[in-house]
Short mmCIF file of C-alpha atoms and ligand atoms in Angstrom, two decimals:
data_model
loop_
_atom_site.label_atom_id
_atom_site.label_comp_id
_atom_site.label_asym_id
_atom_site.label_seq_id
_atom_site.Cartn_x
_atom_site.Cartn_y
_atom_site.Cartn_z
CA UNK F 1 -116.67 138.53 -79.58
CA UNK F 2 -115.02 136.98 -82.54
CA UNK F 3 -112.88 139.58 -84.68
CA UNK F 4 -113.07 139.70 -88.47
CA UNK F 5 -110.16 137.39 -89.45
CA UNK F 6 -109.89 139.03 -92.73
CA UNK F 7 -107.77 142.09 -91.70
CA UNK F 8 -104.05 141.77 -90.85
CA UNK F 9 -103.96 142.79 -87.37
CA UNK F 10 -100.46 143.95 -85.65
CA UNK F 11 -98.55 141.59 -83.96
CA UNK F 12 -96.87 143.82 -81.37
CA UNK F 13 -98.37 147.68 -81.13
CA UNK F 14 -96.20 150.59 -78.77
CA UNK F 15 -98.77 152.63 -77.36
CA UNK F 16 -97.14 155.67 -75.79
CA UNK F 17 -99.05 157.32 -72.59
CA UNK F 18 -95.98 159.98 -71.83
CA UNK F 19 -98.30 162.12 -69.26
CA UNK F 20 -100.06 159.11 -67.03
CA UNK F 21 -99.51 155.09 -66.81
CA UNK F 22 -102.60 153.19 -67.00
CA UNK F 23 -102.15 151.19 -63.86
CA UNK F 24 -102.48 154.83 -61.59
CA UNK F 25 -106.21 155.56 -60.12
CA UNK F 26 -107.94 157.56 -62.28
CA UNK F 27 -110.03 160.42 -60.90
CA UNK F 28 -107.26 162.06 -59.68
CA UNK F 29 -104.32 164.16 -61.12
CA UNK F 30 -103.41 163.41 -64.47
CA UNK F 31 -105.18 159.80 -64.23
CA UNK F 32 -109.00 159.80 -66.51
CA UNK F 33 -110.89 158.49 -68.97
CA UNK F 34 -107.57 157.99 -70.99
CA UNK F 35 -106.11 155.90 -68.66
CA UNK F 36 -109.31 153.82 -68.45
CA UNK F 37 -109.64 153.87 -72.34
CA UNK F 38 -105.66 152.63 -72.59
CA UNK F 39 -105.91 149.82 -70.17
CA UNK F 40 -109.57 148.31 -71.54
CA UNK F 41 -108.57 148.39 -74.89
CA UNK F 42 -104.91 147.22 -74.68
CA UNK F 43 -106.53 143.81 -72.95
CA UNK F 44 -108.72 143.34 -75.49
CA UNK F 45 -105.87 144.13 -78.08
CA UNK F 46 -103.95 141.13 -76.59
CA UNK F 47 -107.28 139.19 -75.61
CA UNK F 48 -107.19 138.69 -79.87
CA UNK F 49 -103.83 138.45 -80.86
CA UNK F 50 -102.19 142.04 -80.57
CA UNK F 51 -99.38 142.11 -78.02
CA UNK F 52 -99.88 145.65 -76.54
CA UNK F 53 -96.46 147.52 -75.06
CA UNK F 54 -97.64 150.71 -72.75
CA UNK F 55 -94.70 152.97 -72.80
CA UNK F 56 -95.09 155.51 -69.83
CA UNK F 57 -93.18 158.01 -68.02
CA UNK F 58 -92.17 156.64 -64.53
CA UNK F 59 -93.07 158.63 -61.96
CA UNK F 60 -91.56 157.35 -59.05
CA UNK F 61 -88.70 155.54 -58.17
CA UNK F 62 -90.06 152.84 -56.93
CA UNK F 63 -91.58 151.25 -60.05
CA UNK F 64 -90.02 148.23 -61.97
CA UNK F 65 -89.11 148.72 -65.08
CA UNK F 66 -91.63 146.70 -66.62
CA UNK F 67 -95.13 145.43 -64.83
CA UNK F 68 -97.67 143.26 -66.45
CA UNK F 69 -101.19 144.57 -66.90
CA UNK F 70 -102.89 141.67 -68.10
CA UNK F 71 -101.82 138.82 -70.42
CA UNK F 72 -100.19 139.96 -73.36
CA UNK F 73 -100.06 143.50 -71.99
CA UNK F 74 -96.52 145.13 -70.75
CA UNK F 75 -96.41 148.67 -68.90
CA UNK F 76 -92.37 150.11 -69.17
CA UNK F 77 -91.63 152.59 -67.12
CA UNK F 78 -89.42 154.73 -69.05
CA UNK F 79 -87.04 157.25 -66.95
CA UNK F 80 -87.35 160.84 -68.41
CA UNK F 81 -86.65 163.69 -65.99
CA UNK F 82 -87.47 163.59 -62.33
CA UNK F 83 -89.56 160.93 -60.54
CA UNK F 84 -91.80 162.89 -58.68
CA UNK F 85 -92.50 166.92 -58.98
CA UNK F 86 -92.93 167.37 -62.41
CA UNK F 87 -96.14 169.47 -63.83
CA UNK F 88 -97.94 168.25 -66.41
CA UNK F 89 -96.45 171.79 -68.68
CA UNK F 90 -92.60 170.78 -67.49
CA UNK F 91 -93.39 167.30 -69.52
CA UNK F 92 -92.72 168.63 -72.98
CA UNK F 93 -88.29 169.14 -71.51
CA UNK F 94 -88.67 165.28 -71.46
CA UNK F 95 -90.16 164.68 -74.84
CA UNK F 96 -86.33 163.73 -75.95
CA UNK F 97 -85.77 161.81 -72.56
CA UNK F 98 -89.00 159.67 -73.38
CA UNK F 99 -88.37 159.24 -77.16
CA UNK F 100 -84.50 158.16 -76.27
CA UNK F 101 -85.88 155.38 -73.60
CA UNK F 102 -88.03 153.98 -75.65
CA UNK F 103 -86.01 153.96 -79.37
CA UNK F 104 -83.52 152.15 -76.68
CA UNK F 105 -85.82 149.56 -75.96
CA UNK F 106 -86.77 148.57 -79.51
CA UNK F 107 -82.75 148.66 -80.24
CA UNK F 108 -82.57 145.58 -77.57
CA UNK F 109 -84.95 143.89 -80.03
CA UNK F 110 -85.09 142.15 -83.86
CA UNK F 111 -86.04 145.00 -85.77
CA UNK F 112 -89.70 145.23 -86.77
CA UNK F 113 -90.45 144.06 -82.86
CA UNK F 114 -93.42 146.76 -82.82
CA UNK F 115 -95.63 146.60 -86.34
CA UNK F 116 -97.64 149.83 -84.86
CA UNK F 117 -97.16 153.08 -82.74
CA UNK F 118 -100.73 154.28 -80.95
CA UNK F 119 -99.81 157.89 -79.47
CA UNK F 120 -102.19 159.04 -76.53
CA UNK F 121 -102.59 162.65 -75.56
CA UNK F 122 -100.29 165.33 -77.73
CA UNK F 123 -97.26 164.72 -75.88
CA UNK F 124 -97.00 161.09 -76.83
CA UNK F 125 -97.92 161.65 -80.05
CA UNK F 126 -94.36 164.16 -80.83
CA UNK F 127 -92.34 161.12 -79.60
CA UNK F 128 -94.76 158.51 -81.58
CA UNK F 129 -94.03 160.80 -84.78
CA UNK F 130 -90.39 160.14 -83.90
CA UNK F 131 -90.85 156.44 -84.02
CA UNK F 132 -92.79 156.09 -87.10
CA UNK F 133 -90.03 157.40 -88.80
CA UNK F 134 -87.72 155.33 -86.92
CA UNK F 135 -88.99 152.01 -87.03
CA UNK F 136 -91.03 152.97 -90.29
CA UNK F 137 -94.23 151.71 -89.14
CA UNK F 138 -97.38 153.58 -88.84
CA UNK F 139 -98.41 155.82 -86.48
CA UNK F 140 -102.20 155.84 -85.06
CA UNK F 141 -102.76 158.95 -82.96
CA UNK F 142 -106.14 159.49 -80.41
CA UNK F 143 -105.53 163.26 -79.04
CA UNK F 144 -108.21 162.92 -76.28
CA UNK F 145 -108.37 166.75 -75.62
CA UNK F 146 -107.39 169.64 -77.91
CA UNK F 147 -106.04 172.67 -76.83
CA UNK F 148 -107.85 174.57 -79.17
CA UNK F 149 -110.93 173.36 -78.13
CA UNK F 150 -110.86 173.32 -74.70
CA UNK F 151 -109.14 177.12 -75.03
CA UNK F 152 -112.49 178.10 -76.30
CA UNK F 153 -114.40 176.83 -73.31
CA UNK F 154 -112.47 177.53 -70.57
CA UNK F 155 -114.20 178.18 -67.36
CA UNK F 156 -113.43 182.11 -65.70
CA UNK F 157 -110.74 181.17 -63.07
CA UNK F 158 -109.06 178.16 -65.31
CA UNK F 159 -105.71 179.02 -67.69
CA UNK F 160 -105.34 178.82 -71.38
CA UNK F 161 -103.50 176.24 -73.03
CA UNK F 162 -99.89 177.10 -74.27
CA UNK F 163 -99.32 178.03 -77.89
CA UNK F 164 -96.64 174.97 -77.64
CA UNK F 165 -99.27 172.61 -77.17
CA UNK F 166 -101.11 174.00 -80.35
CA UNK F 167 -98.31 173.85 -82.48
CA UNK F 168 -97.54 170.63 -81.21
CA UNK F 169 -100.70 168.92 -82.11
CA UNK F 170 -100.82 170.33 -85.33
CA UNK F 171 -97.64 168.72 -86.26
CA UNK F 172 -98.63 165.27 -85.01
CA UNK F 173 -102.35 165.84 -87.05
CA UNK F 174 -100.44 166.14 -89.98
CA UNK F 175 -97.81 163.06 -89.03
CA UNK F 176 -100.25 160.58 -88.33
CA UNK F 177 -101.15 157.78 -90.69
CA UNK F 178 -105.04 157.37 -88.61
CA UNK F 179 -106.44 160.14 -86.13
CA UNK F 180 -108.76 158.47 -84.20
CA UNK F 181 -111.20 160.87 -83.03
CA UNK F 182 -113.72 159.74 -79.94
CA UNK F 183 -117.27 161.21 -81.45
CA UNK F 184 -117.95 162.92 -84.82
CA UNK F 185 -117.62 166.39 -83.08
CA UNK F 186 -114.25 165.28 -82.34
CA UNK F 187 -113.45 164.58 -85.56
CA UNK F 188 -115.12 168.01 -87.03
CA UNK F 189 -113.01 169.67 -84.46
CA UNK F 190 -109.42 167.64 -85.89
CA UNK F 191 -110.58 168.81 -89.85
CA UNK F 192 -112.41 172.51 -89.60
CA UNK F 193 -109.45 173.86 -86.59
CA UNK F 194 -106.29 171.67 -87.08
CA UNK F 195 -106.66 170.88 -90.65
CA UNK F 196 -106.69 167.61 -91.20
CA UNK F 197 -106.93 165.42 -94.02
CA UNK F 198 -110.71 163.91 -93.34
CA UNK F 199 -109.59 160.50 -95.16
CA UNK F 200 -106.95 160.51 -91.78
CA UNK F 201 -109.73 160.74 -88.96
CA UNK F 202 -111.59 157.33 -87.92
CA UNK F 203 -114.51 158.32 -85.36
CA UNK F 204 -114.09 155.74 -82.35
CA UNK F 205 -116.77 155.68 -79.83
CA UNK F 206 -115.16 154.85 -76.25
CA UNK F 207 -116.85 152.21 -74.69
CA UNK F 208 -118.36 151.09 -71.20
CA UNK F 209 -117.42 148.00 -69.19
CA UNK F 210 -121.12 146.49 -68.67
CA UNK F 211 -119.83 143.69 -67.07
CA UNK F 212 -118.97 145.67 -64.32
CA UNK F 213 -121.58 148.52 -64.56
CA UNK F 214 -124.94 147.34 -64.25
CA UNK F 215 -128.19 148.31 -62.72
CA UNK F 216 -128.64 147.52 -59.66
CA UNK F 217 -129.89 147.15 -55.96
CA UNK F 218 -130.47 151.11 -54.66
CA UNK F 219 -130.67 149.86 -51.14
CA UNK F 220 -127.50 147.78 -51.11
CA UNK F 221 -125.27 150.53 -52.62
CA UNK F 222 -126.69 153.13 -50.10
CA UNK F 223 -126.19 151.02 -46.96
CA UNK F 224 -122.58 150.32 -49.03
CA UNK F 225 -121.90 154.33 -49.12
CA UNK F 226 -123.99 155.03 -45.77
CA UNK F 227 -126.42 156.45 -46.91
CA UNK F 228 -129.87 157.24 -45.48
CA UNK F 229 -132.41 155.26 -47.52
CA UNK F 230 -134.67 157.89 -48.53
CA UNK F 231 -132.02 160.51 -49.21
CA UNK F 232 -132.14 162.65 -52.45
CA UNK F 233 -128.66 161.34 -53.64
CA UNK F 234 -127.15 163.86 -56.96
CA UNK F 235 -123.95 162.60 -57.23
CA UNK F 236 -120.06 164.56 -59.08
CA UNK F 237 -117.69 161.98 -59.83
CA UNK F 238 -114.20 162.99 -61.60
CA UNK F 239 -111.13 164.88 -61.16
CA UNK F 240 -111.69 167.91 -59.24
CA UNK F 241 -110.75 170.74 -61.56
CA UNK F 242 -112.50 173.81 -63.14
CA UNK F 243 -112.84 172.46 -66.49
CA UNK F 244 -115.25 169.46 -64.54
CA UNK F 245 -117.27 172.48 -63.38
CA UNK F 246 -118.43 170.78 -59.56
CA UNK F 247 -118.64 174.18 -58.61
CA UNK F 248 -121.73 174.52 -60.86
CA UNK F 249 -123.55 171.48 -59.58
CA UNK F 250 -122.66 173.09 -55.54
CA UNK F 251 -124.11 176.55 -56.73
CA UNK F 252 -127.38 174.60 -58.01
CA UNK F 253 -127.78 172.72 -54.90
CA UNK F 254 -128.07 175.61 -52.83
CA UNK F 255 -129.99 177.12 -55.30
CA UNK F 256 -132.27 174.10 -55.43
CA UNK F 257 -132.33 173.91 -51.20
CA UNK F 258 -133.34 177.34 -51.53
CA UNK F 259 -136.72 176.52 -53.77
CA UNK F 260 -137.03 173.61 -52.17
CA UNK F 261 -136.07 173.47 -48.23
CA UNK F 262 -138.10 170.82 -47.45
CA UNK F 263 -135.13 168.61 -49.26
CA UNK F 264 -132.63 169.39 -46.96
CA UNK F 265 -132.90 166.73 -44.57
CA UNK F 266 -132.62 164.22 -47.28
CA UNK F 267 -130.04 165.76 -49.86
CA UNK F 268 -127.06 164.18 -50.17
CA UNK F 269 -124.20 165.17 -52.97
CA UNK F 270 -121.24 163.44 -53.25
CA UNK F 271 -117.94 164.61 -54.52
CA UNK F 272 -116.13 161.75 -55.86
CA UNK F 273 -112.65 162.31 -56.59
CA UNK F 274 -109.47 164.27 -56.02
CA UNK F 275 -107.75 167.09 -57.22
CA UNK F 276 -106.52 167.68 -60.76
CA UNK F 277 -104.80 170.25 -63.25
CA UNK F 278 -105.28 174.16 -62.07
CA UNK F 279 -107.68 172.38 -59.22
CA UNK F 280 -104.29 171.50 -57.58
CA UNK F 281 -103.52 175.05 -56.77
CA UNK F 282 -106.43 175.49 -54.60
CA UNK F 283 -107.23 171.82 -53.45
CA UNK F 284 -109.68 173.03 -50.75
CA UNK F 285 -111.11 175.45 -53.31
CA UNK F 286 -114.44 173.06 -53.65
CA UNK F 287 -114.66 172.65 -49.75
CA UNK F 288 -114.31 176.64 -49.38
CA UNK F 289 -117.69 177.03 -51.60
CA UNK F 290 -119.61 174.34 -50.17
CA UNK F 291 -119.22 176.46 -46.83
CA UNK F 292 -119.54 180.05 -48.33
CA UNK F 293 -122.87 178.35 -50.19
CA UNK F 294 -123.95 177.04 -46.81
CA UNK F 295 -124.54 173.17 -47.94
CA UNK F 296 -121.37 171.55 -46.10
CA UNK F 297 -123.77 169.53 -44.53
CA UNK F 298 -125.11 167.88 -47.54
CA UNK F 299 -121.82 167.62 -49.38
CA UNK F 300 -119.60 164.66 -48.36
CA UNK F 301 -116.30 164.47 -50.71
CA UNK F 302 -115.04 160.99 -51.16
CA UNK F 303 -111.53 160.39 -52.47
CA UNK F 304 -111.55 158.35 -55.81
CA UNK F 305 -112.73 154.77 -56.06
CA UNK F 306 -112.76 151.99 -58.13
CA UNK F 307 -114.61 149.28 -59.43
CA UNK F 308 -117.31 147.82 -57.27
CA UNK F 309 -117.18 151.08 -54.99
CA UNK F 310 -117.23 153.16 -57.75
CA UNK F 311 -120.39 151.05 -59.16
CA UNK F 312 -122.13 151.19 -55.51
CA UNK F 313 -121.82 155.44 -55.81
CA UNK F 314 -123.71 155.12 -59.30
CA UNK F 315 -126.25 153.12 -58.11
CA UNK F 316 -126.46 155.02 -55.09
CA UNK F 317 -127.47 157.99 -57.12
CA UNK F 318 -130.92 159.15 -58.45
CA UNK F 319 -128.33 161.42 -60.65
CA UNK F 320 -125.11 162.06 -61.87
CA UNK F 321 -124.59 165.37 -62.56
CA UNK F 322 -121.97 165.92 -65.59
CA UNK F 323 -121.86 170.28 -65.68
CA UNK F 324 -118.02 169.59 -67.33
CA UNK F 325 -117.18 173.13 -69.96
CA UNK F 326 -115.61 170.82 -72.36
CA UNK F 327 -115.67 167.02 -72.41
CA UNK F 328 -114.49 164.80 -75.21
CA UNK F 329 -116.78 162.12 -74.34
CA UNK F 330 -117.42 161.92 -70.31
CA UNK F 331 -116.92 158.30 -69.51
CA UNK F 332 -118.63 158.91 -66.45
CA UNK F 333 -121.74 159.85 -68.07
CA UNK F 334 -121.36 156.33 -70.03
CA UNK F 335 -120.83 154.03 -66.46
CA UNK F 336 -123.88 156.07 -64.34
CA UNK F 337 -126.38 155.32 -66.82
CA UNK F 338 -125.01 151.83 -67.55
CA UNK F 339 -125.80 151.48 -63.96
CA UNK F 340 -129.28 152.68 -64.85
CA UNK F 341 -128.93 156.33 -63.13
CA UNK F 342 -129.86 159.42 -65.21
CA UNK F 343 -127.48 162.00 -65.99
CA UNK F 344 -127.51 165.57 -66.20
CA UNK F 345 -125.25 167.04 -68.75
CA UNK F 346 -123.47 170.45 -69.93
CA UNK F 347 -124.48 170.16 -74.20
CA UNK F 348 -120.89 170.66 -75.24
CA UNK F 349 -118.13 168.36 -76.26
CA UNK F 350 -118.93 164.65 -76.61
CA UNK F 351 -121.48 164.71 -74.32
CA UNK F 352 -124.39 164.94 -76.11
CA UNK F 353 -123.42 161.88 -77.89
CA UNK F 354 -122.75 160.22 -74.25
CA UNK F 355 -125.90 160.88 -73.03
CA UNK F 356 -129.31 161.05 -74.97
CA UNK F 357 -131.43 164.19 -74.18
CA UNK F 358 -134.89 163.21 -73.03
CA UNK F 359 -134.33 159.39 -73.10
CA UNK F 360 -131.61 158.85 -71.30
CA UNK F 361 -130.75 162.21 -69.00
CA UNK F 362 -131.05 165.38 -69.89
CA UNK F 363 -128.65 168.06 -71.34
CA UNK F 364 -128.27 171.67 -70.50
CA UNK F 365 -127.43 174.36 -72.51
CA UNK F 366 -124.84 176.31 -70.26
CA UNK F 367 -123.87 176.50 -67.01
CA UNK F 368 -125.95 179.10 -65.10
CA UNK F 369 -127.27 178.20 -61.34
CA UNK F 370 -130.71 178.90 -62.35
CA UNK F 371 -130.76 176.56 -65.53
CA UNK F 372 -128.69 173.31 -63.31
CA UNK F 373 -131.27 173.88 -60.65
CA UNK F 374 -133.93 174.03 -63.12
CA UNK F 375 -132.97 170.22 -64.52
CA UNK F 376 -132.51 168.50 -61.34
CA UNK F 377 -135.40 169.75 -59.62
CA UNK F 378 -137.39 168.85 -62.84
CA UNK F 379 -135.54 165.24 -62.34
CA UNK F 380 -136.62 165.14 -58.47
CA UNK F 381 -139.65 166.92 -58.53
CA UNK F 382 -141.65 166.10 -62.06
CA UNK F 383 -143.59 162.44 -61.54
CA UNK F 384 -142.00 159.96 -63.52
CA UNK F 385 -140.18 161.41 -65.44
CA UNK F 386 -136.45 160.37 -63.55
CA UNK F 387 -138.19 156.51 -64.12
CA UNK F 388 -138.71 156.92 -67.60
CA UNK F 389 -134.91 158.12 -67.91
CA UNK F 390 -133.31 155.71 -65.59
CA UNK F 391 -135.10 152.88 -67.82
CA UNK F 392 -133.39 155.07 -71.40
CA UNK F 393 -130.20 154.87 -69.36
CA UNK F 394 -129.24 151.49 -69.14
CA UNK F 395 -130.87 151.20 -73.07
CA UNK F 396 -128.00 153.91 -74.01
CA UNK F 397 -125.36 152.69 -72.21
CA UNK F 398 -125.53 149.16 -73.77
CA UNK F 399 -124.85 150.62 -77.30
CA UNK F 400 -121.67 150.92 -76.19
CA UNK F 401 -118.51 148.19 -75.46
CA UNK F 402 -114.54 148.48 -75.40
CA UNK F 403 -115.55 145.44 -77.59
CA UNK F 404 -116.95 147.21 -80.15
CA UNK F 405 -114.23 150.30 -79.36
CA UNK F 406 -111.07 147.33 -79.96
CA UNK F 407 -112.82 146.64 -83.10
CA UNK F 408 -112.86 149.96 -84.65
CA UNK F 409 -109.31 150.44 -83.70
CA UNK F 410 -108.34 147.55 -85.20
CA UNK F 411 -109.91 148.70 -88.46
CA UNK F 412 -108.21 152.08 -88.21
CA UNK F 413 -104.94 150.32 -87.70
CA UNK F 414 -105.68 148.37 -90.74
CA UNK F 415 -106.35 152.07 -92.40
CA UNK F 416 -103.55 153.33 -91.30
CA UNK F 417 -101.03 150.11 -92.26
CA UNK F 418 -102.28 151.21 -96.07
CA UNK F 419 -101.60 154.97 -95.90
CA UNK F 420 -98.56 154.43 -94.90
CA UNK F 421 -97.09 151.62 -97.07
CA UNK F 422 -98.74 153.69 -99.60
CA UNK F 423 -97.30 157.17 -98.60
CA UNK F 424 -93.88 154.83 -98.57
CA UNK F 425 -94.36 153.81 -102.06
CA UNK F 426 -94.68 157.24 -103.36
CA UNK F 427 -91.83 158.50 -101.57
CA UNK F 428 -89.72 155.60 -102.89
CA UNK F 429 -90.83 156.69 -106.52
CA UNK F 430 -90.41 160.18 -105.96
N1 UDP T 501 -112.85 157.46 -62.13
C1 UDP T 501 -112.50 156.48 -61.22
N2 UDP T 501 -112.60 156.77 -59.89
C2 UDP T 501 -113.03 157.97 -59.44
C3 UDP T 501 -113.39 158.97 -60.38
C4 UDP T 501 -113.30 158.68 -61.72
O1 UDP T 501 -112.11 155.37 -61.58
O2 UDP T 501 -113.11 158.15 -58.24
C5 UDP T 501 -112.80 157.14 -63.58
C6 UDP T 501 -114.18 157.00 -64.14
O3 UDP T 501 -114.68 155.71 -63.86
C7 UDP T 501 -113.95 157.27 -65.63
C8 UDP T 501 -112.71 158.16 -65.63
O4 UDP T 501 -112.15 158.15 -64.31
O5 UDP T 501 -113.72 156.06 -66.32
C9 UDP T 501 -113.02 159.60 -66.00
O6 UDP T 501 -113.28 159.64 -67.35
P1 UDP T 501 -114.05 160.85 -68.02
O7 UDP T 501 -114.07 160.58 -69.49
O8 UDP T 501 -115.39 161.03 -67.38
O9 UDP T 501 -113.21 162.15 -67.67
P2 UDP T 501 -111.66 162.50 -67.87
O10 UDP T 501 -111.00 162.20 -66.57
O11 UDP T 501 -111.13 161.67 -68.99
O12 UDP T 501 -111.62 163.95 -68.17
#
């Protein structure tokens, strides 16, 4: 894709990920979406001219430094607290740790080295705050989750977001020069709770790598996965925590096995990925239910995968089941039905911009047994109407690209180079 040449694109941009590096497995832990959405678009960033620098937190002590992700994209390491053992909550006693490694790497450099700070996730976005005002350039901030939001959705046995975190993305709303919000409800969400300035917030849609997620052959990826030809395949893929909600697709397949237990020889649900945020406390929590609901035998858990083995496990599906309580876009949603697989979906968050209700998968309105069981028998059981969706699928999915994602970024970096030479202006006349 050829980029407008119009716009004055940075030379060198700092994206911060304090929390998770993009070269760690996602599905797992801290590692997501995020760390999918960093990596794809920082290679396109440099793919067109933008030198991308991915400052991270190193997390063990075996790590260089610096590694190279791709061409043109650098991952530093940055030491801030201990290498291994720290929660996710301990991170904000290294905010100064981080923000001290990396103003000492731009000190090594000519000043104005980095044109552009991108701040992922709250955390990075308190030490990218620090480093607009530093190195006086501006700062573009994606929050990915909000703790207000996802404190309204929680699911019974998760915890609430700390107050810290609150007050801590409020500050960075109102520091940023761009907030780039994933979908429109995002971006509702930044203005009506945090009070943003709606001139700040650029809606980004994440994208889709359709190079690498395609329809495909059913039979190849089952015989790839082991899997019976004819089996009934609904498939969970993502970190394995309450706020994912796998629990609710488990209750529905017994529920469904009970209505229908002529399925049983030929159901197969696989749990695809590994434990992540409160899910850590209990990591057998999932296994534990699968035996109290009496459907170990059609539940296989598979540790997370990438690429090509992740692709087989889409196509392997006749569904991917999505039942997440909050979800600010659901990537996975996006890669299942570019691989031409319906999805079932929880209507909150992003998702019902991920995945179109009727035409593409279908969306339900809460997360009670009877309702999940409802949708994916109506998927299995109703004639046609999983063909009809699998065809909308792959139609959905191709509206999306990280092409079209590194575009709009590059716009709202644009934006944000304005507002801030501007906002400098005005302070200069002051
Ligand atoms: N993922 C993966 N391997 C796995 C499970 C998940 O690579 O075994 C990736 C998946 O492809 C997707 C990301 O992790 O790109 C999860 O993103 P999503 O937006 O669905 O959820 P998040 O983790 O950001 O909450």
């Amino acid at each position: 894709m050829t980029f407008r040449t119009l716009r004055v694109r940075p030379r060198r941009a700092a994206v911060f990920s304090l929390h998770t590096s993009p070269l760690e497995q996602p599905g797992t832990g801290d590692a997501g979406g995020m760390n999918v959405y960093i990596a794809q678009t920082a290679k396109r960033l440099a793919e067109h001219g933008t030198e991308v620098e991915i400052f991270t937190r190193a997390t063990s002590s075996d790590v260089p430094p610096t590694a190279e992700l791709a061409p043109g994209v650098l991952v530093r390491n940055v030491v801030a607290g201990p290498f291994e053992g720290l929660d996710k909550h301990e991170l904000p006693s290294q905010l100064c740790a981080f923000a001290a490694g990396a103003l000492r790497v731009e000190a090594r450099h000519e000043p104005g080295h980095y044109d552009l700070v991108h701040s992922h996730y709250w955390l990075s976005g308190q030490v990218g705050w620090l480093a607009r005002e530093r190195w006086g350039v501006p700062l573009v901030h994606t929050a990915h989750t909000l703790a207000k939001v996802k404190n309204a959705s929680l699911a019974a046995d998760d915890s609430p977001e700390p107050r810290a975190r609150i007050v801590g993305e409020e500050q960075v709303v109102d520091e940023a020069d761009r907030l780039v919000a994933n979908t429109s409800v995002e971006a509702a969400d930044l203005i009506d709770r945090y009070g943003a300035d709606p001139d700040a917030v650029r809606t980004v849609p994440p994208g889709v790598d359709l190079d690498l997620f395609s329809p495909g052959d059913t039979a190849a990826a089952r015989r790839e996965l082991d899997l019976p030809q004819d089996a009934v395949v609904l498939a969970f893929v993502g970190r394995i925590q309450p706020l994912k909600a796998p629990d609710v697709l488990l209750r529905a397949t017994a529920e469904l096995l009970h209505r229908h237990p002529e399925l049983r020889e030929r159901l197969v649900v696989p749990v695809v990925g590994g434990p992540s945020g409160s899910g850590l406390e209990r990591p057998r929590a999932l296994h534990e239910l699968a035996a109290e609901l009496g459907i170990t035998d059609v539940v296989r858990f598979l540790p997370p995968r990438t690429g090509a083995d992740l692709r087989a496990v889409y196509r392997a599906a006749d569904l991917v089941a999505v039942p997440s309580y909050n979800e600010s876009f659901g990537l996975v949603a996006l890669e299942a039905q570019a691989c031409g697989t319906p999805v079932v979906a929880a209507a909150v968050g992003g998702l019902p911009i991920a995945v179109e209700d009727g035409v593409s998968g279908l969306l339900v309105d809460g997360h009670r047994t009877g309702q999940w069981a409802d949708a994916l028998s109506s998927l299995l059981v109703r004639s046609g109407l999983r063909e009809r969706l699998a065809a909308g699928s792959a139609r959905h999915a191709a509206g999306f690209s990280w092409d079209r994602t590194t575009e709009a970024l590059l716009d709202a970096y644009a934006g944000a180079r304005k507002a801030f030479h501007a906002q400098r202006r005005q302070e200069v006349t002051a």
